[in-house]
Amino acid sequence: MTRNCDAEQGTARQSPREDFLVAESPGYLLHKAAMLLDEDAESALTGAVSMRTRYFLVLASLASGPELSQQDLSRLLNLDPTTVVSVIDEMERNGHVERKRNPADRRRYKLHLTDAGREALAEANKVASEVESAFFAPLTHHELGMFRDMLSKVMAGRWPASVCS
């Protein structure tokens, strides 16, 4: 569970001190918000469906349409390639994904979600959606849409080629 100034200080203060200048940086605020959201998601997913966030993100990425390789997932999710391999190994043991040799490049695998993987993703997605709803609850529906639009604008042209049309 995350802590805030209110909880720690027992006051109505909702912002960091004025001399805490890093809190003025949009980059820092985005980074900090992402870390807190990840902590909340990790806790909820682990507790509800015994799944780590990175496992969920790999499942969700594989369900999104394009055939992604392990290297693609590494770039897309900013995970070390060896971490991706261990997550895929775990997913394969759990019956959530199948690896198939890529006929165009025998050194690479094509990854496919199984029916069990799609079921696990559906359960985890409910949990992740609840976490996001709670995290972004201070924003109105309109503000959340604007925030998503702004992030999309910042991310334009920064996606790995494997997920672009």
Tab-separated table of N, CA and C in Angstrom, residues 2-67:
chain	number	residue	atom	x	y	z
A	2	THR	N	0.549	2.183	-0.805
A	2	THR	CA	1.349	3.396	-0.891
A	2	THR	C	0.999	4.344	0.242
A	3	ARG	N	1.963	5.173	0.595
A	3	ARG	CA	1.752	6.159	1.647
A	3	ARG	C	1.816	7.538	1.024
A	4	ASN	N	1.106	8.472	1.618
A	4	ASN	CA	1.150	9.838	1.107
A	4	ASN	C	1.413	10.810	2.238
A	5	CYS	N	1.538	12.069	1.905
A	5	CYS	CA	1.824	13.086	2.917
A	5	CYS	C	0.755	13.102	3.994
A	6	ASP	N	-0.520	12.943	3.616
A	6	ASP	CA	-1.609	12.954	4.592
A	6	ASP	C	-1.410	11.855	5.629
A	7	ALA	N	-1.133	10.647	5.152
A	7	ALA	CA	-1.018	9.515	6.068
A	7	ALA	C	0.202	9.643	6.965
A	8	GLU	N	1.295	10.131	6.404
A	8	GLU	CA	2.525	10.212	7.184
A	8	GLU	C	2.527	11.392	8.141
A	9	GLN	N	1.966	12.506	7.745
A	9	GLN	CA	2.032	13.715	8.549
A	9	GLN	C	0.806	13.920	9.430
A	10	GLY	N	-0.299	13.238	9.106
A	10	GLY	CA	-1.526	13.447	9.848
A	10	GLY	C	-2.112	14.827	9.621
A	11	THR	N	-1.822	15.424	8.466
A	11	THR	CA	-2.324	16.756	8.144
A	11	THR	C	-3.128	16.700	6.854
A	12	ALA	N	-3.678	17.836	6.473
A	12	ALA	CA	-4.448	17.918	5.236
A	12	ALA	C	-3.562	18.225	4.033
A	13	ARG	N	-2.251	18.283	4.227
A	13	ARG	CA	-1.339	18.593	3.121
A	13	ARG	C	-1.405	17.493	2.067
A	14	GLN	N	-1.552	17.890	0.803
A	14	GLN	CA	-1.678	16.923	-0.282
A	14	GLN	C	-0.545	17.021	-1.294
A	15	SER	N	0.413	17.878	-1.057
A	15	SER	CA	1.503	18.082	-2.002
A	15	SER	C	2.830	17.996	-1.266
A	16	PRO	N	3.897	17.683	-2.014
A	16	PRO	CA	5.225	17.701	-1.390
A	16	PRO	C	5.606	19.127	-0.988
A	17	ARG	N	6.622	19.230	-0.163
A	17	ARG	CA	7.130	20.543	0.255
A	17	ARG	C	7.531	21.354	-0.969
A	18	GLU	N	7.487	22.674	-0.837
A	18	GLU	CA	7.852	23.565	-1.937
A	18	GLU	C	9.315	23.415	-2.339
A	19	ASP	N	10.176	23.046	-1.406
A	19	ASP	CA	11.600	22.911	-1.730
A	19	ASP	C	11.927	21.533	-2.320
A	20	PHE	N	10.934	20.681	-2.493
A	20	PHE	CA	11.142	19.375	-3.127
A	20	PHE	C	10.926	19.560	-4.628
A	21	LEU	N	11.926	20.153	-5.264
A	21	LEU	CA	11.796	20.646	-6.639
A	21	LEU	C	11.603	19.554	-7.685
A	22	VAL	N	12.069	18.351	-7.414
A	22	VAL	CA	11.911	17.291	-8.411
A	22	VAL	C	10.428	17.026	-8.689
A	23	ALA	N	9.561	17.342	-7.721
A	23	ALA	CA	8.122	17.141	-7.913
A	23	ALA	C	7.531	18.107	-8.928
A	24	GLU	N	8.327	19.066	-9.389
A	24	GLU	CA	7.885	19.988	-10.441
A	24	GLU	C	8.110	19.399	-11.832
A	25	SER	N	8.874	18.338	-11.917
A	25	SER	CA	9.233	17.747	-13.202
A	25	SER	C	8.143	16.786	-13.696
A	26	PRO	N	7.568	17.036	-14.882
A	26	PRO	CA	6.574	16.105	-15.419
A	26	PRO	C	7.140	14.688	-15.584
A	27	GLY	N	8.413	14.615	-15.972
A	27	GLY	CA	9.040	13.306	-16.138
A	27	GLY	C	9.110	12.542	-14.829
A	28	TYR	N	9.510	13.242	-13.763
A	28	TYR	CA	9.568	12.591	-12.452
A	28	TYR	C	8.169	12.175	-12.003
A	29	LEU	N	7.189	13.073	-12.158
A	29	LEU	CA	5.826	12.754	-11.738
A	29	LEU	C	5.286	11.535	-12.492
A	30	LEU	N	5.545	11.467	-13.782
A	30	LEU	CA	5.104	10.328	-14.575
A	30	LEU	C	5.791	9.055	-14.105
A	31	HIS	N	7.097	9.147	-13.876
A	31	HIS	CA	7.868	7.997	-13.397
A	31	HIS	C	7.354	7.525	-12.042
A	32	LYS	N	7.154	8.448	-11.122
A	32	LYS	CA	6.686	8.103	-9.778
A	32	LYS	C	5.287	7.498	-9.832
A	33	ALA	N	4.395	8.098	-10.624
A	33	ALA	CA	3.040	7.558	-10.765
A	33	ALA	C	3.084	6.142	-11.335
A	34	ALA	N	3.927	5.921	-12.335
A	34	ALA	CA	4.050	4.585	-12.931
A	34	ALA	C	4.554	3.567	-11.910
A	35	MET	N	5.521	3.970	-11.100
A	35	MET	CA	6.041	3.055	-10.073
A	35	MET	C	4.951	2.706	-9.054
A	36	LEU	N	4.184	3.707	-8.622
A	36	LEU	CA	3.125	3.460	-7.646
A	36	LEU	C	2.020	2.587	-8.235
A	37	LEU	N	1.647	2.848	-9.474
A	37	LEU	CA	0.638	2.023	-10.137
A	37	LEU	C	1.133	0.588	-10.266
A	38	ASP	N	2.403	0.416	-10.614
A	38	ASP	CA	2.980	-0.921	-10.729
A	38	ASP	C	2.958	-1.641	-9.380
A	39	GLU	N	3.286	-0.937	-8.299
A	39	GLU	CA	3.234	-1.546	-6.960
A	39	GLU	C	1.822	-1.998	-6.625
A	40	ASP	N	0.836	-1.140	-6.891
A	40	ASP	CA	-0.558	-1.484	-6.624
A	40	ASP	C	-0.986	-2.695	-7.449
A	41	ALA	N	-0.621	-2.707	-8.737
A	41	ALA	CA	-0.993	-3.816	-9.617
A	41	ALA	C	-0.304	-5.107	-9.186
A	42	GLU	N	0.963	-5.013	-8.851
A	42	GLU	CA	1.714	-6.203	-8.411
A	42	GLU	C	1.050	-6.830	-7.192
A	43	SER	N	0.714	-6.001	-6.219
A	43	SER	CA	0.089	-6.484	-4.995
A	43	SER	C	-1.273	-7.123	-5.281
A	44	ALA	N	-2.088	-6.457	-6.076
A	44	ALA	CA	-3.430	-6.968	-6.369
A	44	ALA	C	-3.380	-8.244	-7.210
A	45	LEU	N	-2.544	-8.261	-8.238
A	45	LEU	CA	-2.454	-9.436	-9.102
A	45	LEU	C	-1.889	-10.637	-8.348
A	46	THR	N	-0.869	-10.406	-7.539
A	46	THR	CA	-0.271	-11.495	-6.776
A	46	THR	C	-1.295	-12.065	-5.795
A	47	GLY	N	-2.019	-11.176	-5.125
A	47	GLY	CA	-3.000	-11.621	-4.145
A	47	GLY	C	-4.215	-12.303	-4.748
A	48	ALA	N	-4.720	-11.778	-5.849
A	48	ALA	CA	-5.975	-12.283	-6.414
A	48	ALA	C	-5.796	-13.470	-7.355
A	49	VAL	N	-4.767	-13.435	-8.188
A	49	VAL	CA	-4.616	-14.486	-9.204
A	49	VAL	C	-3.216	-15.093	-9.225
A	50	SER	N	-2.422	-14.821	-8.192
A	50	SER	CA	-1.056	-15.365	-8.087
A	50	SER	C	-0.239	-15.116	-9.349
A	51	MET	N	-0.276	-13.866	-9.826
A	51	MET	CA	0.414	-13.520	-11.065
A	51	MET	C	1.210	-12.234	-10.859
A	52	ARG	N	2.453	-12.241	-11.306
A	52	ARG	CA	3.268	-11.034	-11.255
A	52	ARG	C	2.847	-10.091	-12.381
A	53	THR	N	3.129	-8.810	-12.219
A	53	THR	CA	2.758	-7.815	-13.227
A	53	THR	C	3.410	-8.119	-14.567
A	54	ARG	N	4.683	-8.477	-14.561
A	54	ARG	CA	5.354	-8.715	-15.843
A	54	ARG	C	4.737	-9.914	-16.572
A	55	TYR	N	4.290	-10.921	-15.834
A	55	TYR	CA	3.607	-12.072	-16.430
A	55	TYR	C	2.312	-11.594	-17.097
A	56	PHE	N	1.557	-10.764	-16.374
A	56	PHE	CA	0.317	-10.202	-16.916
A	56	PHE	C	0.597	-9.387	-18.183
A	57	LEU	N	1.619	-8.551	-18.153
A	57	LEU	CA	1.928	-7.708	-19.313
A	57	LEU	C	2.332	-8.547	-20.523
A	58	VAL	N	3.054	-9.636	-20.296
A	58	VAL	CA	3.412	-10.520	-21.406
A	58	VAL	C	2.145	-11.175	-21.960
A	59	LEU	N	1.285	-11.689	-21.082
A	59	LEU	CA	0.021	-12.280	-21.534
A	59	LEU	C	-0.788	-11.285	-22.352
A	60	ALA	N	-0.957	-10.083	-21.809
A	60	ALA	CA	-1.752	-9.057	-22.489
A	60	ALA	C	-1.134	-8.683	-23.828
A	61	SER	N	0.177	-8.593	-23.886
A	61	SER	CA	0.852	-8.244	-25.143
A	61	SER	C	0.655	-9.337	-26.185
A	62	LEU	N	0.742	-10.587	-25.765
A	62	LEU	CA	0.574	-11.688	-26.711
A	62	LEU	C	-0.859	-11.792	-27.219
A	63	ALA	N	-1.818	-11.340	-26.426
A	63	ALA	CA	-3.222	-11.407	-26.832
A	63	ALA	C	-3.615	-10.249	-27.742
A	64	SER	N	-2.725	-9.303	-27.916
A	64	SER	CA	-3.072	-8.074	-28.619
A	64	SER	C	-3.030	-8.160	-30.134
A	65	GLY	N	-2.704	-9.299	-30.680
A	65	GLY	CA	-2.805	-9.417	-32.125
A	65	GLY	C	-1.535	-9.810	-32.840
A	66	PRO	N	-0.550	-8.919	-32.900
A	66	PRO	CA	0.616	-9.278	-33.715
A	66	PRO	C	1.393	-10.425	-33.086
A	67	GLU	N	1.988	-11.228	-33.950
A	67	GLU	CA	2.846	-12.296	-33.427
A	67	GLU	C	4.138	-11.655	-32.941
